PDB file of C-alpha atoms in Angstrom:
ATOM      1  CA  MET A  30     122.739 105.813 114.871  1.00 50.00           C
ATOM      2  CA  LYS A  31     120.910 102.824 113.319  1.00 54.00           C
ATOM      3  CA  GLU A  32     117.737 104.926 113.097  1.00 59.00           C
ATOM      4  CA  ASN A  33     119.626 107.647 111.189  1.00 62.00           C
ATOM      5  CA  VAL A  34     120.923 105.088 108.682  1.00 56.00           C
ATOM      6  CA  ARG A  35     117.418 103.635 108.270  1.00 60.00           C
ATOM      7  CA  ASN A  36     115.934 107.124 107.730  1.00 67.00           C
ATOM      8  CA  LYS A  37     118.617 108.032 105.205  1.00 66.00           C
ATOM      9  CA  TYR A  38     118.057 104.766 103.334  1.00 63.00           C
ATOM     10  CA  SER A  39     114.293 105.381 103.309  1.00 72.00           C
ATOM     11  CA  GLU A  40     114.833 108.909 101.973  1.00 78.00           C
ATOM     12  CA  MET A  41     117.062 107.551  99.194  1.00 78.00           C
ATOM     13  CA  LYS A  42     114.359 105.061  98.224  1.00 81.00           C
ATOM     14  CA  LYS A  43     111.787 107.845  98.266  1.00 85.00           C
ATOM     15  CA  GLU A  44     113.907 110.027  95.976  1.00 86.00           C
ATOM     16  CA  ILE A  45     114.407 107.171  93.491  1.00 86.00           C
ATOM     17  CA  ILE A  46     110.686 106.373  93.451  1.00 87.00           C
ATOM     18  CA  LEU A  47     109.733 110.036  93.000  1.00 90.00           C
ATOM     19  CA  GLU A  48     112.191 110.366  90.125  1.00 89.00           C
ATOM     20  CA  ARG A  49     110.711 107.303  88.395  1.00 88.00           C
ATOM     21  CA  LEU A  50     107.192 108.632  88.845  1.00 90.00           C
ATOM     22  CA  LYS A  51     108.225 111.985  87.357  1.00 91.00           C
ATOM     23  CA  GLU A  52     109.881 110.201  84.409  1.00 89.00           C
ATOM     24  CA  ASP A  53     106.542 108.463  83.780  1.00 88.00           C
ATOM     25  CA  GLY A  54     104.796 111.850  83.735  1.00 91.00           C
ATOM     26  CA  CYS A  55     103.103 111.617  87.138  1.00 91.00           C
ATOM     27  CA  ARG A  56     102.442 114.756  89.128  1.00 92.00           C
ATOM     28  CA  ILE A  57     103.797 114.511  92.665  1.00 93.00           C
ATOM     29  CA  THR A  58     100.928 115.735  94.822  1.00 94.00           C
ATOM     30  CA  LYS A  59     100.755 116.152  98.585  1.00 95.00           C
ATOM     31  CA  GLN A  60      98.374 113.187  98.761  1.00 95.00           C
ATOM     32  CA  ARG A  61     100.695 110.943  96.730  1.00 94.00           C
ATOM     33  CA  LEU A  62     103.568 111.895  99.027  1.00 94.00           C
ATOM     34  CA  ILE A  63     101.496 110.967 102.064  1.00 94.00           C
ATOM     35  CA  VAL A  64     100.644 107.546 100.595  1.00 92.00           C
ATOM     36  CA  LEU A  65     104.288 106.952  99.637  1.00 91.00           C
ATOM     37  CA  ASP A  66     105.501 107.894 103.134  1.00 90.00           C
ATOM     38  CA  ILE A  67     103.014 105.459 104.692  1.00 89.00           C
ATOM     39  CA  ILE A  68     104.149 102.641 102.413  1.00 86.00           C
ATOM     40  CA  LEU A  69     107.827 103.372 103.046  1.00 84.00           C
ATOM     41  CA  SER A  70     107.227 103.347 106.806  1.00 84.00           C
ATOM     42  CA  GLY A  71     106.216  99.695 106.544  1.00 78.00           C
ATOM     43  CA  ALA A  72     103.499 100.219 109.148  1.00 76.00           C
ATOM     44  CA  CYS A  73     100.656  99.049 106.899  1.00 76.00           C
ATOM     45  CA  SER A  74     100.261  95.689 105.213  1.00 72.00           C
ATOM     46  CA  CYS A  75      97.272  96.224 102.905  1.00 80.00           C
ATOM     47  CA  CYS A  76      95.489  98.891 100.886  1.00 83.00           C
ATOM     48  CA  LYS A  77      92.776  99.405 103.496  1.00 87.00           C
ATOM     49  CA  GLU A  78      95.332 100.016 106.241  1.00 88.00           C
ATOM     50  CA  ILE A  79      97.183 102.481 104.005  1.00 90.00           C
ATOM     51  CA  PHE A  80      93.899 104.275 103.274  1.00 92.00           C
ATOM     52  CA  TYR A  81      92.982 104.394 106.969  1.00 91.00           C
ATOM     53  CA  GLU A  82      96.382 105.839 107.904  1.00 92.00           C
ATOM     54  CA  ALA A  83      96.277 108.313 104.995  1.00 94.00           C
ATOM     55  CA  THR A  84      92.879 109.682 106.058  1.00 94.00           C
ATOM     56  CA  LYS A  85      94.328 110.355 109.512  1.00 94.00           C
ATOM     57  CA  ARG A  86      96.884 112.642 107.850  1.00 95.00           C
ATOM     58  CA  ASP A  87      94.600 114.162 105.194  1.00 95.00           C
ATOM     59  CA  LYS A  88      90.813 113.770 105.326  1.00 94.00           C
ATOM     60  CA  GLY A  89      90.600 114.558 101.588  1.00 94.00           C
ATOM     61  CA  ILE A  90      92.411 111.402 100.457  1.00 94.00           C
ATOM     62  CA  GLY A  91      90.022 108.966  98.805  1.00 92.00           C
ATOM     63  CA  GLN A  92      90.318 105.226  98.358  1.00 92.00           C
ATOM     64  CA  SER A  93      90.828 105.687  94.630  1.00 92.00           C
ATOM     65  CA  THR A  94      93.875 107.899  95.297  1.00 92.00           C
ATOM     66  CA  VAL A  95      95.430 105.153  97.421  1.00 91.00           C
ATOM     67  CA  TYR A  96      94.648 102.373  94.931  1.00 90.00           C
ATOM     68  CA  ARG A  97      95.911 104.435  91.966  1.00 91.00           C
ATOM     69  CA  MET A  98      99.142 105.265  93.796  1.00 91.00           C
ATOM     70  CA  ILE A  99      99.687 101.611  94.652  1.00 88.00           C
ATOM     71  CA  SER A 100      99.083 100.702  91.006  1.00 87.00           C
ATOM     72  CA  LEU A 101     101.571 103.361  89.874  1.00 88.00           C
ATOM     73  CA  LEU A 102     104.167 102.040  92.304  1.00 86.00           C
ATOM     74  CA  GLU A 103     103.595  98.515  90.998  1.00 83.00           C
ATOM     75  CA  GLU A 104     103.945  99.696  87.402  1.00 84.00           C
ATOM     76  CA  ILE A 105     107.361 101.241  88.056  1.00 82.00           C
ATOM     77  CA  GLY A 106     108.479  98.181  90.034  1.00 78.00           C
ATOM     78  CA  ALA A 107     108.760  99.976  93.379  1.00 79.00           C
ATOM     79  CA  ILE A 108     106.441  97.533  95.144  1.00 78.00           C
ATOM     80  CA  ASN A 109     104.949  94.131  94.585  1.00 69.00           C
ATOM     81  CA  ARG A 110     101.424  93.893  95.968  1.00 62.00           C
ATOM     82  CA  LYS A 111     101.730  90.207  96.861  1.00 60.00           C
ATOM     83  CA  ASN A 112     104.624  91.071  99.203  1.00 55.00           C
ATOM     84  CA  MET A 113     102.686  93.815 101.011  1.00 53.00           C
ATOM     85  CA  TYR A 114     100.872  91.408 103.318  1.00 39.00           C
ATOM     86  CA  LYS A 115     102.389  90.086 106.505  1.00 36.00           C
ATOM     87  CA  ILE A 116     101.927  86.506 107.655  1.00 36.00           C
ATOM     88  CA  SER A 117     100.860  86.293 111.261  1.00 37.00           C
ATOM     89  CA  CYS A 118     101.534  83.252 113.408  1.00 40.00           C
ATOM     90  CA  GLU A 119     102.407  82.846 117.065  1.00 43.00           C
ATOM     91  CA  MET A 120     106.154  82.494 117.571  1.00 43.00           C
ATOM     92  CA  ASN A 121     105.739  79.283 119.551  1.00 46.00           C
ATOM     93  CA  CYS A 122     103.757  77.361 116.930  1.00 46.00           C
ATOM     94  CA  GLU A 123     105.276  74.048 115.887  1.00 48.00           C
ATOM     95  CA  HIS A 124     104.374  73.967 112.176  1.00 46.00           C
ATOM     96  CA  THR A 125     107.109  72.067 110.372  1.00 48.00           C
ATOM     97  CA  GLU A 126     108.688  73.250 107.151  1.00 48.00           C
ATOM     98  CA  THR A 127     107.559  76.840 107.723  1.00 61.00           C
ATOM     99  CA  CYS A 128     110.896  78.161 106.466  1.00 73.00           C
ATOM    100  CA  GLN A 129     113.025  76.580 103.765  1.00 73.00           C
ATOM    101  CA  ILE A 130     116.673  77.605 103.596  1.00 78.00           C
ATOM    102  CA  GLU A 131     118.788  76.659 100.593  1.00 78.00           C
ATOM    103  CA  LEU A 132     122.573  76.958 100.866  1.00 79.00           C
ATOM    104  CA  ASP A 133     124.966  77.490  97.961  1.00 84.00           C
ATOM    105  CA  ASP A 134     126.025  73.814  98.063  1.00 84.00           C
ATOM    106  CA  ASP A 135     122.360  72.851  97.354  1.00 78.00           C
ATOM    107  CA  THR A 136     121.787  71.763 100.963  1.00 82.00           C
ATOM    108  CA  VAL A 137     118.208  72.478 101.998  1.00 78.00           C
ATOM    109  CA  CYS A 138     117.022  72.676 105.584  1.00 78.00           C
ATOM    110  CA  TYR A 139     113.585  73.312 107.016  1.00 76.00           C
ATOM    111  CA  LEU A 140     112.828  75.192 110.200  1.00 75.00           C
ATOM    112  CA  SER A 141     109.601  75.431 112.141  1.00 75.00           C
ATOM    113  CA  LEU A 142     108.547  78.966 113.026  1.00 72.00           C
ATOM    114  CA  LYS A 143     109.762  78.356 116.583  1.00 76.00           C
ATOM    115  CA  GLN A 144     113.199  77.252 115.314  1.00 79.00           C
ATOM    116  CA  TRP A 145     113.395  80.220 112.918  1.00 77.00           C
ATOM    117  CA  ASN A 146     112.557  82.564 115.786  1.00 79.00           C
ATOM    118  CA  GLU A 147     115.364  81.072 117.916  1.00 83.00           C
ATOM    119  CA  VAL A 148     117.869  81.433 115.055  1.00 85.00           C
ATOM    120  CA  MET A 149     116.845  85.066 114.519  1.00 84.00           C
ATOM    121  CA  LYS A 150     117.073  85.889 118.236  1.00 86.00           C
ATOM    122  CA  ALA A 151     120.524  84.293 118.526  1.00 88.00           C
ATOM    123  CA  GLY A 152     121.836  86.112 115.456  1.00 87.00           C
ATOM    124  CA  LEU A 153     120.400  89.482 116.480  1.00 88.00           C
ATOM    125  CA  SER A 154     121.839  89.059 119.996  1.00 88.00           C
ATOM    126  CA  GLN A 155     125.270  88.102 118.673  1.00 88.00           C
ATOM    127  CA  PHE A 156     125.457  91.237 116.509  1.00 87.00           C
ATOM    128  CA  GLY A 157     124.194  93.529 119.267  1.00 88.00           C
ATOM    129  CA  TYR A 158     120.774  94.334 117.787  1.00 85.00           C
ATOM    130  CA  ARG A 159     118.796  92.593 120.529  1.00 85.00           C
ATOM    131  CA  LYS A 160     119.010  92.551 124.306  1.00 85.00           C
ATOM    132  CA  GLU A 161     115.849  91.080 125.886  1.00 82.00           C
ATOM    133  CA  GLN A 162     113.244  92.133 123.311  1.00 83.00           C
ATOM    134  CA  GLU A 163     111.018  89.625 121.573  1.00 81.00           C
ATOM    135  CA  ILE A 164     110.722  89.605 117.779  1.00 77.00           C
ATOM    136  CA  ARG A 165     107.389  91.055 116.691  1.00 74.00           C
ATOM    137  CA  SER A 166     107.710  90.547 112.944  1.00 72.00           C
ATOM    138  CA  VAL A 167     110.241  89.951 110.179  1.00 70.00           C
ATOM    139  CA  ASN A 168     109.766  91.421 106.707  1.00 68.00           C
ATOM    140  CA  ILE A 169     111.950  90.344 103.811  1.00 65.00           C
ATOM    141  CA  VAL A 170     112.386  93.211 101.361  1.00 63.00           C
ATOM    142  CA  LYS A 171     114.069  92.686  98.027  1.00 58.00           C
ATOM    143  CA  ASP A 172     115.914  95.819  97.018  1.00 56.00           C
ATOM    144  CA  GLU A 173     116.980  96.089  93.408  1.00 53.00           C
ATOM    145  CA  TYR A 174     119.757  98.448  94.508  1.00 50.00           C
ATOM    146  CA  GLU A 175     121.480  95.953  96.802  1.00 48.00           C
ATOM    147  CA  ALA A 176     125.145  96.502  97.533  1.00 47.00           C
ATOM    148  CA  SER A 177     127.337  93.965  95.808  1.00 42.00           C
TER     149      SER A 177
END
């Protein structure tokens, strides 16, 4: 059920992005669709990874196609290149002030990565999203079409 909702949401995003590209006069080619699908999957965190994955699907895709598509997506506001990279750190590291949380009463608290991981696991367990699995990664995505 959750997977169906995620797929439907991803398809909606894809349709909005394609419409914006068309409005800007871009042709929607098979190769551009492949690059967009890879980006929407969230499996890749940099241009080189996107290119590598794209060439698995279509040997004719060149690096310039990937970089131009990423630039087009940036121009229309669909992605922000500085948010495409994931930060990797072991979940048990003790760095302090890794995460800053500001509440609406201006209270600010800082969590180490280990503390943040424990908070995430507890919350996911409480809402039924997690049983015994460990958290591999967390990606914060700002969606301009958030529900109010």
